[in-house]
């Protein structure tokens, strides 16, 4: 995965979330759970690291903003 940019974690309440699981359905379900609670910049594709099992999903989260209703 790409390096985390300083701007994505420049202040309290901002986070880069990386989820690892066996399949795409699981990582997207976790993303959906967090999206229901706070604002996120969702990811639309997963990554597979060479030599590692499962998939990873990385997205941005902002605790200052409420989730879209």
Short mmCIF file of C-alpha atoms in Angstrom, two decimals:
data_model
loop_
_atom_site.label_atom_id
_atom_site.label_comp_id
_atom_site.label_asym_id
_atom_site.label_seq_id
_atom_site.Cartn_x
_atom_site.Cartn_y
_atom_site.Cartn_z
CA UNK A 1 0.00 0.00 0.00
CA UNK A 2 1.02 3.58 -0.46
CA UNK A 3 2.71 5.62 2.24
CA UNK A 4 0.35 7.54 4.54
CA UNK A 5 0.46 11.27 3.78
CA UNK A 6 1.02 13.72 6.64
CA UNK A 7 -2.10 15.69 5.68
CA UNK A 8 -4.28 12.65 6.35
CA UNK A 9 -3.26 12.65 10.02
CA UNK A 10 -2.42 16.33 10.47
CA UNK A 11 -4.73 16.96 13.41
CA UNK A 12 -6.57 15.11 16.16
CA UNK A 13 -9.70 13.39 14.91
CA UNK A 14 -8.30 12.43 11.51
CA UNK A 15 -7.26 8.84 10.90
CA UNK A 16 -6.17 6.46 8.21
CA UNK A 17 -7.91 3.14 8.78
CA UNK A 18 -6.52 -0.05 7.29
CA UNK A 19 -8.60 -3.21 7.53
CA UNK A 20 -7.25 -6.67 6.76
CA UNK A 21 -9.53 -9.67 6.28
CA UNK A 22 -9.92 -12.87 4.32
CA UNK A 23 -12.18 -11.36 1.66
CA UNK A 24 -13.49 -8.18 0.07
CA UNK A 25 -16.96 -8.56 1.58
CA UNK A 26 -15.58 -8.41 5.11
CA UNK A 27 -13.39 -5.34 4.65
CA UNK A 28 -16.19 -3.45 2.89
CA UNK A 29 -18.61 -4.41 5.70
CA UNK A 30 -16.21 -2.89 8.25
CA UNK A 31 -15.93 0.26 6.14
CA UNK A 32 -19.75 0.49 5.99
CA UNK A 33 -20.01 0.12 9.78
CA UNK A 34 -17.66 3.05 10.34
CA UNK A 35 -19.35 5.13 7.63
CA UNK A 36 -22.60 4.88 9.58
CA UNK A 37 -20.92 6.53 12.62
CA UNK A 38 -18.64 9.23 11.19
CA UNK A 39 -17.46 10.80 7.95
CA UNK A 40 -15.12 8.74 5.80
CA UNK A 41 -13.50 9.00 2.40
CA UNK A 42 -14.40 5.49 1.28
CA UNK A 43 -12.17 3.19 -0.70
CA UNK A 44 -13.56 1.37 -3.71
CA UNK A 45 -10.97 -1.37 -4.17
CA UNK A 46 -8.87 -3.68 -2.06
CA UNK A 47 -5.20 -4.55 -2.25
CA UNK A 48 -3.38 -7.84 -1.87
CA UNK A 49 0.18 -7.71 -0.58
CA UNK A 50 2.54 -10.22 -2.22
CA UNK A 51 3.22 -13.14 0.07
CA UNK A 52 0.41 -12.25 2.50
CA UNK A 53 -2.98 -13.89 2.72
CA UNK A 54 -6.24 -11.97 2.58
CA UNK A 55 -6.97 -8.46 1.35
CA UNK A 56 -6.51 -4.96 2.74
CA UNK A 57 -8.63 -1.84 2.47
CA UNK A 58 -7.46 1.63 3.50
CA UNK A 59 -9.71 4.66 3.90
CA UNK A 60 -9.75 8.04 5.64
CA UNK A 61 -11.87 8.84 8.67
CA UNK A 62 -12.80 12.22 10.20
CA UNK A 63 -14.25 12.13 13.71
CA UNK A 64 -15.19 15.83 13.48
CA UNK A 65 -17.80 15.26 10.81
CA UNK A 66 -21.03 13.34 11.24
CA UNK A 67 -21.97 10.56 8.86
CA UNK A 68 -24.21 11.54 5.96
CA UNK A 69 -27.76 10.66 6.81
#
